[in-house]
Amino acid sequence: MTGGGQPFQKEGADAGKGEGMTFDLGKTAPNVVTEGRLRSLMAEGFNAEVICTSSATRKAAVWYGKWVIRGVSQDGSSERLLVLSRASADKDEVQIREFKTANGLISFLSDLGCSHANIPLKEGGRSTHTLQPSDAE
């Protein structure tokens, strides 16, 4: 994930507004992690931090919003943003994995091995998920 000096930019409605996350991959790669690696890190003691990036709203029985996940070490010294593992045409670009429904987020947390899901509903809200010994199957 180095070389080329290609920018890493926030996707979606906020892209291009100058306020998104932008990194020059030619100078420094952001700390990112794929789903498989996040699963391994959580087994080693990392936490999954869910961050609400757009407040949730309910339509019928479904909650819509925007959430991202970071893997965070127990002491907080290491943080890694979850990205899609699919390769893009330009190998220097990474795309943040964004969840747009609470149901999708709950399903993902369950697949990670979490036995509960605490989902922040307001923008800027955060919640931490840790695998417990009882979560091991």
PDB file of C-alpha atoms in Angstrom:
ATOM      1  CA  MET A   1       0.000   0.000   0.000  1.00  0.00           C
ATOM      2  CA  THR A   2       2.746   2.384  -0.840  1.00  0.00           C
ATOM      3  CA  GLY A   3       3.909   4.322  -3.836  1.00  0.00           C
ATOM      4  CA  GLY A   4       2.304   6.495  -6.419  1.00  0.00           C
ATOM      5  CA  GLY A   5       1.290   9.296  -4.079  1.00  0.00           C
ATOM      6  CA  GLN A   6      -2.386   8.548  -4.679  1.00  0.00           C
ATOM      7  CA  PRO A   7      -4.755  10.139  -2.156  1.00  0.00           C
ATOM      8  CA  PHE A   8      -6.940   8.074   0.126  1.00  0.00           C
ATOM      9  CA  GLN A   9     -10.281   9.864   0.254  1.00  0.00           C
ATOM     10  CA  LYS A  10     -13.555   9.507   2.072  1.00  0.00           C
ATOM     11  CA  GLU A  11     -16.240   7.949  -0.092  1.00  0.00           C
ATOM     12  CA  GLY A  12     -19.883   8.890  -0.406  1.00  0.00           C
ATOM     13  CA  ALA A  13     -21.743  12.157   0.070  1.00  0.00           C
ATOM     14  CA  ASP A  14     -18.901  13.829   1.964  1.00  0.00           C
ATOM     15  CA  ALA A  15     -16.265  13.025  -0.652  1.00  0.00           C
ATOM     16  CA  GLY A  16     -14.774  16.083  -2.257  1.00  0.00           C
ATOM     17  CA  LYS A  17     -15.851  18.498   0.481  1.00  0.00           C
ATOM     18  CA  GLY A  18     -12.328  18.884   1.779  1.00  0.00           C
ATOM     19  CA  GLU A  19     -13.270  17.642   5.228  1.00  0.00           C
ATOM     20  CA  GLY A  20     -12.836  13.906   4.614  1.00  0.00           C
ATOM     21  CA  MET A  21      -9.982  11.662   5.497  1.00  0.00           C
ATOM     22  CA  THR A  22      -7.162  12.044   2.982  1.00  0.00           C
ATOM     23  CA  PHE A  23      -3.763  10.386   3.115  1.00  0.00           C
ATOM     24  CA  ASP A  24      -0.928  10.471   0.624  1.00  0.00           C
ATOM     25  CA  LEU A  25      -0.106   6.785   0.338  1.00  0.00           C
ATOM     26  CA  GLY A  26       3.237   7.679  -1.226  1.00  0.00           C
ATOM     27  CA  LYS A  27       4.308   9.256   2.063  1.00  0.00           C
ATOM     28  CA  THR A  28       2.483   7.231   4.712  1.00  0.00           C
ATOM     29  CA  ALA A  29      -0.078   4.445   4.605  1.00  0.00           C
ATOM     30  CA  PRO A  30      -2.977   4.739   7.022  1.00  0.00           C
ATOM     31  CA  ASN A  31      -3.393   1.985   9.589  1.00  0.00           C
ATOM     32  CA  VAL A  32      -6.041  -0.207   8.019  1.00  0.00           C
ATOM     33  CA  VAL A  33      -7.218  -3.774   8.500  1.00  0.00           C
ATOM     34  CA  THR A  34      -9.347  -6.245   6.547  1.00  0.00           C
ATOM     35  CA  GLU A  35     -12.123  -8.341   8.073  1.00  0.00           C
ATOM     36  CA  GLY A  36      -9.951 -11.458   8.329  1.00  0.00           C
ATOM     37  CA  ARG A  37      -7.136  -9.593  10.057  1.00  0.00           C
ATOM     38  CA  LEU A  38      -9.575  -7.820  12.409  1.00  0.00           C
ATOM     39  CA  ARG A  39     -10.924 -11.221  13.436  1.00  0.00           C
ATOM     40  CA  SER A  40      -7.359 -12.359  14.253  1.00  0.00           C
ATOM     41  CA  LEU A  41      -6.576  -9.151  16.150  1.00  0.00           C
ATOM     42  CA  MET A  42      -9.740  -9.498  18.238  1.00  0.00           C
ATOM     43  CA  ALA A  43      -8.716 -13.048  19.157  1.00  0.00           C
ATOM     44  CA  GLU A  44      -5.417 -11.507  20.360  1.00  0.00           C
ATOM     45  CA  GLY A  45      -7.211  -8.943  22.545  1.00  0.00           C
ATOM     46  CA  PHE A  46      -8.028  -6.005  20.250  1.00  0.00           C
ATOM     47  CA  ASN A  47     -11.442  -4.358  20.551  1.00  0.00           C
ATOM     48  CA  ALA A  48     -13.815  -3.483  17.725  1.00  0.00           C
ATOM     49  CA  GLU A  49     -14.876   0.147  18.109  1.00  0.00           C
ATOM     50  CA  VAL A  50     -18.067   1.085  16.259  1.00  0.00           C
ATOM     51  CA  ILE A  51     -18.241   4.776  15.283  1.00  0.00           C
ATOM     52  CA  CYS A  52     -21.435   6.416  14.065  1.00  0.00           C
ATOM     53  CA  THR A  53     -20.542   8.785  11.207  1.00  0.00           C
ATOM     54  CA  SER A  54     -24.137   9.789  10.368  1.00  0.00           C
ATOM     55  CA  SER A  55     -27.018   9.734  12.867  1.00  0.00           C
ATOM     56  CA  ALA A  56     -29.418   6.834  12.505  1.00  0.00           C
ATOM     57  CA  THR A  57     -33.035   7.172  11.446  1.00  0.00           C
ATOM     58  CA  ARG A  58     -35.783   4.572  11.482  1.00  0.00           C
ATOM     59  CA  LYS A  59     -37.894   3.776   8.443  1.00  0.00           C
ATOM     60  CA  ALA A  60     -40.542   1.187   9.286  1.00  0.00           C
ATOM     61  CA  ALA A  61     -38.633  -1.484  11.229  1.00  0.00           C
ATOM     62  CA  VAL A  62     -35.182  -0.737   9.820  1.00  0.00           C
ATOM     63  CA  TRP A  63     -32.555   1.641  11.227  1.00  0.00           C
ATOM     64  CA  TYR A  64     -30.422   3.452   8.640  1.00  0.00           C
ATOM     65  CA  GLY A  65     -27.267   5.432   9.357  1.00  0.00           C
ATOM     66  CA  LYS A  66     -23.552   5.194   8.704  1.00  0.00           C
ATOM     67  CA  TRP A  67     -21.082   3.337  10.866  1.00  0.00           C
ATOM     68  CA  VAL A  68     -17.412   2.405  10.539  1.00  0.00           C
ATOM     69  CA  ILE A  69     -15.345   0.033  12.661  1.00  0.00           C
ATOM     70  CA  ARG A  70     -11.817   0.394  14.015  1.00  0.00           C
ATOM     71  CA  GLY A  71      -9.702  -2.287  15.611  1.00  0.00           C
ATOM     72  CA  VAL A  72      -8.168  -0.774  18.762  1.00  0.00           C
ATOM     73  CA  SER A  73      -5.540  -2.364  21.005  1.00  0.00           C
ATOM     74  CA  GLN A  74      -6.421  -2.700  24.681  1.00  0.00           C
ATOM     75  CA  ASP A  75      -4.014   0.067  25.668  1.00  0.00           C
ATOM     76  CA  GLY A  76      -5.210   2.309  22.815  1.00  0.00           C
ATOM     77  CA  SER A  77      -1.744   2.588  21.279  1.00  0.00           C
ATOM     78  CA  SER A  78      -2.763   0.979  17.971  1.00  0.00           C
ATOM     79  CA  GLU A  79      -5.842   1.802  15.884  1.00  0.00           C
ATOM     80  CA  ARG A  80      -6.733   0.254  12.523  1.00  0.00           C
ATOM     81  CA  LEU A  81      -9.687   1.244  10.365  1.00  0.00           C
ATOM     82  CA  LEU A  82     -11.662  -1.571   8.738  1.00  0.00           C
ATOM     83  CA  VAL A  83     -11.446  -1.509   4.931  1.00  0.00           C
ATOM     84  CA  LEU A  84     -12.834  -3.619   2.123  1.00  0.00           C
ATOM     85  CA  SER A  85     -10.586  -6.498   1.166  1.00  0.00           C
ATOM     86  CA  ARG A  86     -11.526  -6.390  -2.506  1.00  0.00           C
ATOM     87  CA  ALA A  87      -8.733  -5.108  -4.702  1.00  0.00           C
ATOM     88  CA  SER A  88      -9.454  -2.004  -6.749  1.00  0.00           C
ATOM     89  CA  ALA A  89      -8.081  -1.247 -10.201  1.00  0.00           C
ATOM     90  CA  ASP A  90      -5.559   1.095  -8.561  1.00  0.00           C
ATOM     91  CA  LYS A  91      -3.760  -0.932  -5.893  1.00  0.00           C
ATOM     92  CA  ASP A  92      -2.887   2.239  -3.928  1.00  0.00           C
ATOM     93  CA  GLU A  93      -6.537   2.987  -3.140  1.00  0.00           C
ATOM     94  CA  VAL A  94      -8.353   1.539  -0.182  1.00  0.00           C
ATOM     95  CA  GLN A  95     -12.031   1.922   0.614  1.00  0.00           C
ATOM     96  CA  ILE A  96     -13.373   2.224   4.132  1.00  0.00           C
ATOM     97  CA  ARG A  97     -15.916  -0.464   5.014  1.00  0.00           C
ATOM     98  CA  GLU A  98     -19.080   1.450   5.844  1.00  0.00           C
ATOM     99  CA  PHE A  99     -22.256  -0.074   7.247  1.00  0.00           C
ATOM    100  CA  LYS A 100     -25.530   1.608   6.268  1.00  0.00           C
ATOM    101  CA  THR A 101     -28.041  -0.397   8.316  1.00  0.00           C
ATOM    102  CA  ALA A 102     -28.018  -1.499  11.931  1.00  0.00           C
ATOM    103  CA  ASN A 103     -28.963  -4.985  10.747  1.00  0.00           C
ATOM    104  CA  GLY A 104     -25.853  -5.202   8.552  1.00  0.00           C
ATOM    105  CA  LEU A 105     -23.687  -3.978  11.425  1.00  0.00           C
ATOM    106  CA  ILE A 106     -25.191  -6.496  13.868  1.00  0.00           C
ATOM    107  CA  SER A 107     -24.640  -9.299  11.360  1.00  0.00           C
ATOM    108  CA  PHE A 108     -20.999  -8.269  10.920  1.00  0.00           C
ATOM    109  CA  LEU A 109     -20.380  -8.107  14.692  1.00  0.00           C
ATOM    110  CA  SER A 110     -21.987 -11.520  15.090  1.00  0.00           C
ATOM    111  CA  ASP A 111     -19.740 -12.921  12.346  1.00  0.00           C
ATOM    112  CA  LEU A 112     -16.726 -11.523  14.248  1.00  0.00           C
ATOM    113  CA  GLY A 113     -17.807 -13.616  17.236  1.00  0.00           C
ATOM    114  CA  CYS A 114     -19.422 -10.917  19.380  1.00  0.00           C
ATOM    115  CA  SER A 115     -22.299 -12.124  21.544  1.00  0.00           C
ATOM    116  CA  HIS A 116     -23.853  -8.634  21.820  1.00  0.00           C
ATOM    117  CA  ALA A 117     -24.090  -5.446  19.781  1.00  0.00           C
ATOM    118  CA  ASN A 118     -24.171  -1.934  21.190  1.00  0.00           C
ATOM    119  CA  ILE A 119     -24.811   0.511  18.351  1.00  0.00           C
ATOM    120  CA  PRO A 120     -24.432   4.284  18.756  1.00  0.00           C
ATOM    121  CA  LEU A 121     -27.343   6.065  17.072  1.00  0.00           C
ATOM    122  CA  LYS A 122     -26.048   9.653  17.114  1.00  0.00           C
ATOM    123  CA  GLU A 123     -23.238  10.982  14.906  1.00  0.00           C
ATOM    124  CA  GLY A 124     -19.937  10.880  16.775  1.00  0.00           C
ATOM    125  CA  GLY A 125     -21.147   8.147  19.127  1.00  0.00           C
ATOM    126  CA  ARG A 126     -18.838   5.227  19.829  1.00  0.00           C
ATOM    127  CA  SER A 127     -19.151   1.803  21.377  1.00  0.00           C
ATOM    128  CA  THR A 128     -16.547  -0.874  22.046  1.00  0.00           C
ATOM    129  CA  HIS A 129     -16.938  -4.607  21.510  1.00  0.00           C
ATOM    130  CA  THR A 130     -14.582  -7.124  23.093  1.00  0.00           C
ATOM    131  CA  LEU A 131     -14.615 -10.866  22.633  1.00  0.00           C
ATOM    132  CA  GLN A 132     -15.358 -12.583  25.904  1.00  0.00           C
ATOM    133  CA  PRO A 133     -14.253 -16.142  26.746  1.00  0.00           C
ATOM    134  CA  SER A 134     -17.941 -17.106  26.518  1.00  0.00           C
ATOM    135  CA  ASP A 135     -17.994 -15.785  22.919  1.00  0.00           C
ATOM    136  CA  ALA A 136     -15.662 -18.577  21.764  1.00  0.00           C
ATOM    137  CA  GLU A 137     -17.556 -21.296  19.974  1.00  0.00           C
TER     138      GLU A 137
END
